[in-house]
Structure formats: structure tokens, C-alpha cells
Short mmCIF file of C-alpha atoms in Angstrom, two decimals:
data_model
loop_
_atom_site.label_atom_id
_atom_site.label_comp_id
_atom_site.label_asym_id
_atom_site.label_seq_id
_atom_site.Cartn_x
_atom_site.Cartn_y
_atom_site.Cartn_z
CA MET N 1 -13.07 6.48 15.22
CA SER N 2 -11.52 3.76 13.11
CA GLY N 3 -10.38 6.05 10.29
CA ASN N 4 -12.33 4.01 7.73
CA PRO N 5 -14.49 5.87 5.20
CA LEU N 6 -18.06 6.51 6.35
CA ARG N 7 -20.77 4.55 4.52
CA LEU N 8 -24.38 5.64 4.09
CA LYS N 9 -25.71 2.51 5.82
CA ASP N 10 -23.62 3.40 8.92
CA LEU N 11 -25.64 6.58 9.45
CA THR N 12 -28.77 6.69 11.61
CA PRO N 13 -31.65 9.01 10.63
CA LEU N 14 -32.94 11.04 13.58
CA HIS N 15 -36.30 12.80 13.92
CA LEU N 16 -35.44 16.21 15.38
CA ILE N 17 -38.34 18.32 16.57
CA ARG N 18 -37.74 22.07 16.62
CA GLU N 19 -39.63 24.68 18.59
CA PRO N 20 -41.11 27.51 16.51
CA PRO N 21 -38.50 30.22 15.88
CA LEU N 22 -38.99 33.59 17.53
CA SER N 23 -37.05 35.44 14.84
CA SER N 24 -35.58 34.60 11.46
CA SER N 25 -33.19 32.03 12.98
CA GLU N 26 -34.14 28.38 13.44
CA GLY N 27 -35.77 27.26 16.69
CA LYS N 28 -34.02 25.05 19.24
CA VAL N 29 -34.29 21.27 19.14
CA VAL N 30 -36.72 19.93 21.77
CA CYS N 31 -37.13 16.57 23.49
CA ALA N 32 -39.65 14.33 21.71
CA VAL N 33 -41.24 13.31 25.03
CA SER N 34 -41.20 16.39 27.28
CA ASN N 35 -40.94 19.18 24.65
CA LYS N 36 -38.16 20.83 26.70
CA ALA N 37 -35.42 22.60 24.75
CA ILE N 38 -32.22 20.57 24.50
CA THR N 39 -29.21 22.75 25.30
CA THR N 40 -26.41 21.08 27.27
CA GLN N 41 -28.32 18.30 29.04
CA PRO N 42 -27.39 14.65 28.41
CA VAL N 43 -29.32 13.39 25.37
CA VAL N 44 -30.24 9.89 24.14
CA ALA N 45 -31.22 8.81 20.63
CA ILE N 46 -33.08 5.59 19.90
CA LYS N 47 -31.59 3.97 16.82
CA SER N 48 -34.58 1.86 15.77
CA THR N 49 -37.13 4.72 15.92
CA GLY N 50 -34.92 7.79 15.42
CA GLN N 51 -36.41 9.62 18.42
CA VAL N 52 -34.22 12.04 20.39
CA MET N 53 -34.97 12.65 24.06
CA LEU N 54 -33.41 13.86 27.27
CA GLN N 55 -31.59 11.23 29.30
CA SER N 56 -33.85 11.98 32.30
CA CYS N 57 -36.94 11.10 30.19
CA TYR N 58 -35.19 7.95 28.97
CA ASP N 59 -34.34 6.85 32.53
CA GLU N 60 -37.87 7.46 33.83
CA LEU N 61 -40.04 6.29 30.91
CA VAL N 62 -38.12 4.08 28.51
CA LYS N 63 -35.59 2.14 30.58
CA PRO N 64 -38.06 0.33 32.89
CA THR N 65 -40.24 -1.01 30.04
CA MET N 66 -37.79 -0.78 27.09
CA THR N 67 -40.53 0.55 24.80
CA CYS N 68 -40.44 3.83 22.88
CA PRO N 69 -42.98 6.27 24.40
CA ILE N 70 -43.62 7.88 20.99
CA THR N 71 -43.98 4.85 18.69
CA GLY N 72 -44.61 2.03 21.17
CA LYS N 73 -41.91 -0.19 19.60
CA LYS N 74 -39.92 -2.57 21.81
CA LEU N 75 -36.25 -1.68 22.22
CA LYS N 76 -33.01 -3.40 23.07
CA GLU N 77 -30.12 -1.86 24.97
CA LYS N 78 -28.04 -1.77 21.75
CA ASP N 79 -30.68 0.51 20.14
CA VAL N 80 -29.85 3.33 22.57
CA ILE N 81 -27.19 5.86 21.55
CA ILE N 82 -25.95 8.35 24.13
CA LEU N 83 -25.18 11.57 22.26
CA GLN N 84 -22.15 13.61 23.21
CA LYS N 85 -22.85 16.89 24.93
CA ALA N 86 -22.14 19.92 22.76
CA ALA N 87 -19.61 22.44 23.98
CA SER N 88 -19.37 26.10 23.21
CA GLY N 89 -16.40 27.74 21.55
CA PHE N 90 -15.38 29.38 24.81
CA ALA N 91 -12.50 28.01 26.83
CA SER N 92 -14.58 28.09 30.00
CA SER N 93 -17.21 25.60 28.82
CA GLY N 94 -17.56 22.61 31.09
CA GLU N 95 -16.05 22.43 34.55
CA THR N 96 -14.68 25.64 36.05
CA VAL N 97 -11.41 25.39 37.95
CA ALA N 98 -10.11 28.49 39.71
CA LYS N 99 -7.34 29.10 42.20
CA LYS N 100 -6.38 32.20 44.05
CA TYR N 101 -2.98 33.49 42.97
CA ARG N 102 -0.65 33.79 45.94
CA PRO N 103 2.87 34.76 44.96
CA THR N 104 5.68 33.73 47.27
CA LEU N 105 8.77 35.75 47.94
CA THR N 106 11.83 33.55 47.84
#
């Protein structure tokens, strides 16, 4: 977040795989490795191949060998981008903190 204008060469193309839609709306994005729907789980993108996968798949399959399970290309740690988790528009998204209201008479 430097405030500098965004250049086209700064962008990274990603290969998003969508599940078939059940209605007229678009289907959800799925993990390239496990084909599980990506909702609010931690997600990793590989910059050199453009693949998007769940962080759990990355930790189990990619991190030990540092090769992409889809393309077979060797990776470096700098090729891995951890994507920020999406939040809903509701105020209660994320961690829930609740206290019981106990008024005091003073």
C-alpha cells in the first residue's frame, strides 16, 4: 500500500476454477488441488503458475517439495502469495466477543 499508481506488470494472473453453477448465478471458486469450495479458509496463490489452493493443501503437498502439484514446476518461497481472507458485510464476521450485561447500582 505505497499509494503509487498500479502498473499492469505488477498484477499476477490467477487461474480460478469454478464449480458448475446450480442456478443462474456463478459457481463458487474451488481449490485447484482438492476441488473443495473456497469460502473463508486461508488461501494461497502461486505467483509463477497462477494456481490458487487452500493453505492446508499447500502445507501438505507443496511446501515439503516446493513443486506445484498441478504443473510440476519448481517454486521458491517468494512465489507464494497468501491471500487475505474475505469478510462478509456483517459486523459479526470474524471473532465473536460477547459479555453478559450486569448493571451495577451505585
